[in-house]
PDB file of C-alpha atoms in Angstrom:
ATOM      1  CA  UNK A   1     136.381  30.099 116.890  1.00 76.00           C
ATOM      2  CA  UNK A   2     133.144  29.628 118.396  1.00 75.00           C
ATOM      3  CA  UNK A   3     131.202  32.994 118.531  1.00 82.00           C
ATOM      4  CA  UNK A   4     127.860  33.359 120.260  1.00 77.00           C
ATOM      5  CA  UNK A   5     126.328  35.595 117.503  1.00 80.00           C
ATOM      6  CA  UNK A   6     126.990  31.838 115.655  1.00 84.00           C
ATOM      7  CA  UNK A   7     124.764  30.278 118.481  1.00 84.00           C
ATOM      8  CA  UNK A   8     121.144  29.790 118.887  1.00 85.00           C
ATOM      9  CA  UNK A   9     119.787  33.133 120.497  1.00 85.00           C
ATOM     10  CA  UNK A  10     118.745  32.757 124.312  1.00 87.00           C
ATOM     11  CA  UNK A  11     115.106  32.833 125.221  1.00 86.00           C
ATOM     12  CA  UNK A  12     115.953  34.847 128.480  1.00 87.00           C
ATOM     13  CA  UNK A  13     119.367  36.185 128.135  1.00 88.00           C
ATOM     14  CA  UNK A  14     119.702  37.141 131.476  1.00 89.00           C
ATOM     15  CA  UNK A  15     120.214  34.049 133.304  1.00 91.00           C
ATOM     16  CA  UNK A  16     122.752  33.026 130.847  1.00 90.00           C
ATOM     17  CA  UNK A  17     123.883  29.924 128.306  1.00 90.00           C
ATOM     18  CA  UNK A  18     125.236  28.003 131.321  1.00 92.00           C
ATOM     19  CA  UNK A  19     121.643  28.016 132.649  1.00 93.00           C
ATOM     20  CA  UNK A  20     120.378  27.551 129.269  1.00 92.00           C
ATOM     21  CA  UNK A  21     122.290  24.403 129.075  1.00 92.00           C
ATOM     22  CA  UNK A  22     121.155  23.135 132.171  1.00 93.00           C
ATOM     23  CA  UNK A  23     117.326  23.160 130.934  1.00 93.00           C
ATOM     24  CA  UNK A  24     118.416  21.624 127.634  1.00 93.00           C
ATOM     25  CA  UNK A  25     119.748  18.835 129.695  1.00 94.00           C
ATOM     26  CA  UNK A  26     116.882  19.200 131.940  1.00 93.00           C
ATOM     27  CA  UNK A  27     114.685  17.972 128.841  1.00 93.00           C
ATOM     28  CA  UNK A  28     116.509  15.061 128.106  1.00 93.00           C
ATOM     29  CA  UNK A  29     116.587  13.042 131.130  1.00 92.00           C
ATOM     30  CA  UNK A  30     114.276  10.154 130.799  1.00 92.00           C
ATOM     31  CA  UNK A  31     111.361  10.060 134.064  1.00 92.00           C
ATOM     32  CA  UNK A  32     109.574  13.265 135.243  1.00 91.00           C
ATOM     33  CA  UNK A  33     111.032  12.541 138.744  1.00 92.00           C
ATOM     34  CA  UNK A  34     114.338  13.642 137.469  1.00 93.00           C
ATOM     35  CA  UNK A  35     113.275  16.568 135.164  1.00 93.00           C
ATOM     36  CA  UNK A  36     111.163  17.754 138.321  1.00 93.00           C
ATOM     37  CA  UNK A  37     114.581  16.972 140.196  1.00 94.00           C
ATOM     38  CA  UNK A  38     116.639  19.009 137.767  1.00 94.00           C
ATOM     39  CA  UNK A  39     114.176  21.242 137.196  1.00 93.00           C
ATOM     40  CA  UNK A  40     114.364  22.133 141.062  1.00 94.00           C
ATOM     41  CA  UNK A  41     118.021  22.484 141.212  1.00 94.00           C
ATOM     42  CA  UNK A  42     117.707  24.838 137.747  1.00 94.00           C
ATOM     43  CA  UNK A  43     115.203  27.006 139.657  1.00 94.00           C
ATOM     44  CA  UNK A  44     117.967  27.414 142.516  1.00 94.00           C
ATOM     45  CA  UNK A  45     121.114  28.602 140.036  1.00 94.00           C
ATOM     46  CA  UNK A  46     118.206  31.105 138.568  1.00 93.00           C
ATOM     47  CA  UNK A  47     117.813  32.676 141.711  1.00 93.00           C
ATOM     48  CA  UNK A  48     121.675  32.770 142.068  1.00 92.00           C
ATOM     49  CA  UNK A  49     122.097  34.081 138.942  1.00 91.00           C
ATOM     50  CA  UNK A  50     119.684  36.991 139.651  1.00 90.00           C
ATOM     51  CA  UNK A  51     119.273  37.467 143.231  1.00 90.00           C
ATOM     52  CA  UNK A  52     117.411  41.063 142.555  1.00 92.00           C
ATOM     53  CA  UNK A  53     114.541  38.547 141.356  1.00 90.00           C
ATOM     54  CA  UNK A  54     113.513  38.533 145.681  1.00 90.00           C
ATOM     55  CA  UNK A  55     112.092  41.802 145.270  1.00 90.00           C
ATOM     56  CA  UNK A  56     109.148  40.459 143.711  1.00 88.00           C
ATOM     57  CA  UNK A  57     106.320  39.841 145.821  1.00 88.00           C
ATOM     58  CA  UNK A  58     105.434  36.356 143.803  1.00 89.00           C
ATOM     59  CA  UNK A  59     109.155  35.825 142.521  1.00 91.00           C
ATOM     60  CA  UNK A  60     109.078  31.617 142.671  1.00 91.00           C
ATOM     61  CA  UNK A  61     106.248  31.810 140.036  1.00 90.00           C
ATOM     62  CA  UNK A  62     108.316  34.027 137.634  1.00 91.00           C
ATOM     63  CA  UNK A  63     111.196  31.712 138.118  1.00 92.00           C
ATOM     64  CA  UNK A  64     108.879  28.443 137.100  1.00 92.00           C
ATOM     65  CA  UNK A  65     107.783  30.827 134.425  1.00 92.00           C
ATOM     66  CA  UNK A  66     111.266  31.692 133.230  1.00 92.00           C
ATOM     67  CA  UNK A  67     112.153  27.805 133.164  1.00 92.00           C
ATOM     68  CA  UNK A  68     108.976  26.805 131.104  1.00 93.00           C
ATOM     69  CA  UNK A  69     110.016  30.392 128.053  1.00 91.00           C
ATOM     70  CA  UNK A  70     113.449  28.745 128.203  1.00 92.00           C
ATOM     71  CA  UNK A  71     112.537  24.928 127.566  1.00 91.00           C
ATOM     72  CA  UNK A  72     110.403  26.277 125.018  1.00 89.00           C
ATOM     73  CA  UNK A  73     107.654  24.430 126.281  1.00 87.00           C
ATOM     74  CA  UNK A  74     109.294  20.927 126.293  1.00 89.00           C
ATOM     75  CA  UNK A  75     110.346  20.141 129.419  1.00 89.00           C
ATOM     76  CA  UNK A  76     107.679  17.637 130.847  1.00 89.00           C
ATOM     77  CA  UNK A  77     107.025  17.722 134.271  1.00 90.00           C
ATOM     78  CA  UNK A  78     104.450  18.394 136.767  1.00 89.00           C
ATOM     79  CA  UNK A  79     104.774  22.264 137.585  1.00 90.00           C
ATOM     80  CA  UNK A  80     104.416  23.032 141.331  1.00 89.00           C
ATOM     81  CA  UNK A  81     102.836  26.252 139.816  1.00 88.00           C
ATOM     82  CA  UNK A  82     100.509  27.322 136.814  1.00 87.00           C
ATOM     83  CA  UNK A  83     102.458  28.661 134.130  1.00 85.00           C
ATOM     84  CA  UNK A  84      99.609  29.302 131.968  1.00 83.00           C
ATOM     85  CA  UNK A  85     100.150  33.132 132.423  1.00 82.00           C
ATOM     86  CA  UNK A  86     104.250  32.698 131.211  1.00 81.00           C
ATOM     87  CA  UNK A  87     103.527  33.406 127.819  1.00 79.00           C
ATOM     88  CA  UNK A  88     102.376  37.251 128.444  1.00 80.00           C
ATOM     89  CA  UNK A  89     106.461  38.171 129.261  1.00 74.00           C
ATOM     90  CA  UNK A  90     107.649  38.152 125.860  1.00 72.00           C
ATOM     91  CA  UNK A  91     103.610  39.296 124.738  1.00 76.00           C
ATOM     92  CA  UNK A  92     104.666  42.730 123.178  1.00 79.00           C
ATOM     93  CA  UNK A  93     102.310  45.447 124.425  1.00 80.00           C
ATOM     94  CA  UNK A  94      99.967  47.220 121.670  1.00 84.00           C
ATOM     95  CA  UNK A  95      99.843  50.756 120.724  1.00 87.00           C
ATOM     96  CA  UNK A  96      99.473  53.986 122.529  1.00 84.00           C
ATOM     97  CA  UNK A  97      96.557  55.580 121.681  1.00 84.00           C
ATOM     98  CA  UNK A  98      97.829  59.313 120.831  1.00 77.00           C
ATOM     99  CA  UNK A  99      95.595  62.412 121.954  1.00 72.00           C
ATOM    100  CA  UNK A 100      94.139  63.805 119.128  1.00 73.00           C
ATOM    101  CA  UNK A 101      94.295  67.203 120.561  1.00 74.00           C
ATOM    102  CA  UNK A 102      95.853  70.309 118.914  1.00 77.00           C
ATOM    103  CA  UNK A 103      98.268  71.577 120.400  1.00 78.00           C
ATOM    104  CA  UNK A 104      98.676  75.337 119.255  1.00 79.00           C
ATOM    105  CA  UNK A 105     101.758  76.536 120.369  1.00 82.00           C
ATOM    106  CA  UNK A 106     103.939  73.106 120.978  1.00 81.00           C
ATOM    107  CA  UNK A 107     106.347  74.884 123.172  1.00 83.00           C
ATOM    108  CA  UNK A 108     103.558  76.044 125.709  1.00 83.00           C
ATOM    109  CA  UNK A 109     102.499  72.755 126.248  1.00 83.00           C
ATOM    110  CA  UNK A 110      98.479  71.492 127.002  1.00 85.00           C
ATOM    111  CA  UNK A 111      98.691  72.072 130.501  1.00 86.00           C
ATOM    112  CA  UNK A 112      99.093  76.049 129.478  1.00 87.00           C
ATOM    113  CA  UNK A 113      96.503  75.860 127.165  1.00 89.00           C
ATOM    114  CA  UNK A 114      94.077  74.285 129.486  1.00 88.00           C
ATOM    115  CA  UNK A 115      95.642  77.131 131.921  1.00 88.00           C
ATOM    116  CA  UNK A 116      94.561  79.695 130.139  1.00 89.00           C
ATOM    117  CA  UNK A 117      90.964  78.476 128.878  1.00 88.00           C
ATOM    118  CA  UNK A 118      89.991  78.374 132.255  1.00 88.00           C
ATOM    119  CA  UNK A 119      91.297  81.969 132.730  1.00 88.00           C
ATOM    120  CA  UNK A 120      88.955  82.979 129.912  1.00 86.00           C
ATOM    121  CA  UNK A 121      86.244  82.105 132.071  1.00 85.00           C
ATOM    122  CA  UNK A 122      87.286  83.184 135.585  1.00 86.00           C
ATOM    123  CA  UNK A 123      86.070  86.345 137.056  1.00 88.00           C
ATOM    124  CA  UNK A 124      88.174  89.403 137.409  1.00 86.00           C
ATOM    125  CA  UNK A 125      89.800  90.000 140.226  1.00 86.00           C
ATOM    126  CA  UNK A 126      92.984  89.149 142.801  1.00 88.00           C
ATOM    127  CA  UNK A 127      92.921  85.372 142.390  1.00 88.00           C
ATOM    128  CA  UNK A 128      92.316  85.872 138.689  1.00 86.00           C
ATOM    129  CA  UNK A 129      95.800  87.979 138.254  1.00 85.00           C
ATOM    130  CA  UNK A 130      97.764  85.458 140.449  1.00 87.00           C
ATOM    131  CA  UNK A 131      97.034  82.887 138.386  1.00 87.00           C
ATOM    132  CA  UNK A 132      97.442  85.081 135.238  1.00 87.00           C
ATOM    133  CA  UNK A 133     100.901  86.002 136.430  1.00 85.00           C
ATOM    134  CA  UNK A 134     101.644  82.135 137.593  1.00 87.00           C
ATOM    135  CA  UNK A 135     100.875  81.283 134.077  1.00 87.00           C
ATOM    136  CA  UNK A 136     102.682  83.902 132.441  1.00 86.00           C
ATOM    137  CA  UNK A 137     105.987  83.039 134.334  1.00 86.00           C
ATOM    138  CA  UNK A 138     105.764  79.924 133.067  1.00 86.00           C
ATOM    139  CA  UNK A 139     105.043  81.065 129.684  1.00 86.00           C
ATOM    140  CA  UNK A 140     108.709  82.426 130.099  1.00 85.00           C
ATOM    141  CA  UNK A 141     110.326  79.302 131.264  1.00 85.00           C
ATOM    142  CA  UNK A 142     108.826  77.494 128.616  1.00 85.00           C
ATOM    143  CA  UNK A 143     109.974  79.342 125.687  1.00 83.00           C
ATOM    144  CA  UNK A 144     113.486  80.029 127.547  1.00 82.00           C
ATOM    145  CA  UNK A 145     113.435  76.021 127.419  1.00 81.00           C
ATOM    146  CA  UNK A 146     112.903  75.851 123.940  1.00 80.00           C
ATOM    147  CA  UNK A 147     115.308  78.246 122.958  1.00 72.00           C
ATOM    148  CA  UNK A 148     113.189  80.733 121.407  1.00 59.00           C
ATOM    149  CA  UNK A 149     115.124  84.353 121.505  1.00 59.00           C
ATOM    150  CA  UNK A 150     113.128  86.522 122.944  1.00 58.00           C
ATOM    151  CA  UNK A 151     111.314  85.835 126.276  1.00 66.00           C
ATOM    152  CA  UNK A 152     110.134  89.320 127.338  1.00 72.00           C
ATOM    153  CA  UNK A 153     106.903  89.978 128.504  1.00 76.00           C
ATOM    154  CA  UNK A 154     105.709  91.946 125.186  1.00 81.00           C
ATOM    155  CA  UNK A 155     106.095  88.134 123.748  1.00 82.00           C
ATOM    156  CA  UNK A 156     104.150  86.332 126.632  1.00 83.00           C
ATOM    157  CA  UNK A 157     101.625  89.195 126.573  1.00 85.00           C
ATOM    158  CA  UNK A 158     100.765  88.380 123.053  1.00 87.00           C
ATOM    159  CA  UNK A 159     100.417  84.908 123.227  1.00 87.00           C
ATOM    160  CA  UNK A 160      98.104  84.960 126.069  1.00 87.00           C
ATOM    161  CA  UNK A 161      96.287  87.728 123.797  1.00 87.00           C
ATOM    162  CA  UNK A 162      96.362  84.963 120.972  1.00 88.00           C
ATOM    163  CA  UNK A 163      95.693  81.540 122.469  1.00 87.00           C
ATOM    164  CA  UNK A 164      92.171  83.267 124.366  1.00 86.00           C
ATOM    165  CA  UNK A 165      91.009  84.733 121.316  1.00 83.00           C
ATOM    166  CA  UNK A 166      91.435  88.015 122.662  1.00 83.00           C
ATOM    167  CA  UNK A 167      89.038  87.436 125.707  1.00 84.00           C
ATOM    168  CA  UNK A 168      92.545  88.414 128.207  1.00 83.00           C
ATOM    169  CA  UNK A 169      93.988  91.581 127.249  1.00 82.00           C
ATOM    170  CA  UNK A 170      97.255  92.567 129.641  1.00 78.00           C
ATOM    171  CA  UNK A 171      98.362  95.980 130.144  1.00 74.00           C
ATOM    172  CA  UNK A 172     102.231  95.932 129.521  1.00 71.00           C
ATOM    173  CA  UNK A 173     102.655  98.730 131.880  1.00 65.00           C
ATOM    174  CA  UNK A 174     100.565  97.473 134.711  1.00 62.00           C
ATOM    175  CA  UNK A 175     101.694  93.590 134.191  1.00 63.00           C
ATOM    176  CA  UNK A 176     105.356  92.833 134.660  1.00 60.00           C
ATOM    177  CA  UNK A 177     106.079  88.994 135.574  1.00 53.00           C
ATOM    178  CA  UNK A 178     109.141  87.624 137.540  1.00 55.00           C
ATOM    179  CA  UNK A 179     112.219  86.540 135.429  1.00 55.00           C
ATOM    180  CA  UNK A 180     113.343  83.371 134.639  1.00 51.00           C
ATOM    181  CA  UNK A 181     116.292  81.537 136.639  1.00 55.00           C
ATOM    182  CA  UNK A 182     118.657  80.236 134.165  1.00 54.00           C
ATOM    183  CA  UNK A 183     120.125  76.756 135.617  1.00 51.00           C
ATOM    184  CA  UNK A 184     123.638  77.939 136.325  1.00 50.00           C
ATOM    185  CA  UNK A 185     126.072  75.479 135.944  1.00 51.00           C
ATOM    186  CA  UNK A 186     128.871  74.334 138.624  1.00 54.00           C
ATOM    187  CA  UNK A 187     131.820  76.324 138.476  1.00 55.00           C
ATOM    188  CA  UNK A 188     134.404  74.061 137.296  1.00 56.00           C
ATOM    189  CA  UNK A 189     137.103  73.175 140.041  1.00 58.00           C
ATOM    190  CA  UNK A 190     140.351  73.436 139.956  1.00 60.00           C
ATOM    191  CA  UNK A 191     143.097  71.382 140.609  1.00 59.00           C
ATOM    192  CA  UNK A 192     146.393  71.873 141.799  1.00 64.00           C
ATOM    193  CA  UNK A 193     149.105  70.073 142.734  1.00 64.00           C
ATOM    194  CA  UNK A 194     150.350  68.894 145.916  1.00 64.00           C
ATOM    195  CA  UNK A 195     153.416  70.094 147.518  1.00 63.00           C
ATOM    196  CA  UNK A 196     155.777  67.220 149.228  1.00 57.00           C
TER     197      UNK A 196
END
């Protein structure tokens, strides 16, 4: 039996080993009239094959650029575009840098962090306990997300206590933030069966 796990592995997989076949022959035809020919015809059963391809705003040039990764740079003819740029598809991209910032309570998150530094410097006042209480309610949804046990304010009133270095203090009995929504799940329906 013939497997294709037994078969050479396809530059472009997407397009197929029909297509695949096609440039193969493509290479072996003897003047560049009738590789350009073939070539041409090759280009049309691509765009067949993956019609989504349109979308693109320069799609012909990523078809010529397909056909020159799946000769694997043999197929001699004059290209109606430059394909010097073909090679960056199968470039593989390098690294991501990482932030090198510590995170001190993971399941906060930076943005809550950064939150609450700039809450350290703000000014008493309305706009300052608005923001306090938008922060803390998220606080809540955060560690309800995570799964930690408890998520009453005594916890969230602590933290904040903790992660500015003491500079917010919250009165327990003066502070009381809005509750958390649990995501309720759909109420599963029921079926029953039809009378005839």
């Amino acid at each position: 039996m013939d497997y294709n796990t037994q078969r050479e592995p396809l530059a472009l997989p997407e397009y197929g080993r029909e297509i695949q076949k096609m440039v193969d022959y493509a290479i072996q035809l003897p003047t560049k009239e009738e590789r350009l020919r073939c070539a041409e015809a090759i280009i049309k059963q691509m765009l067949n094959k993956v019609p989504q391809i349109r979308e693109n705003t320069n799609y012909k040039q990523t078809l010529w650029d397909h056909l020159y990764i799946m000769s694997h740079k043999n197929l001699d003819i004059d290209w109606p575009c430059d394909i010097s740029g073909a090679e960056k598809i199968h470039a593989k991209p390098g690294p991501l840098k990482l932030s090198r910032n510590h995170i001190h309570m993971r399941y906060y998150g930076k943005l809550v962090e950064d939150m609450l530094e700039k809450l350290k410097d703000k000014p008493k006042g309305p706009e300052r306990d608005e923001l306090l209480r938008l922060t803390a309610n998220q606080m809540k949804h955060d560690l309800m997300q995570w799964g930690h046990g408890s998520i009453d304010d005594e916890k969230v009133i602590d933290d904040i206590a903790r992660l500015t270095d003491g500079a917010i203090q919250v009165d327990l009995d003066v502070f009381q933030s809005k509750r958390p929504m649990r995501s309720a799940s759909p109420a599963p329906k029921k079926f029953t069966k039809k009378r005839r």
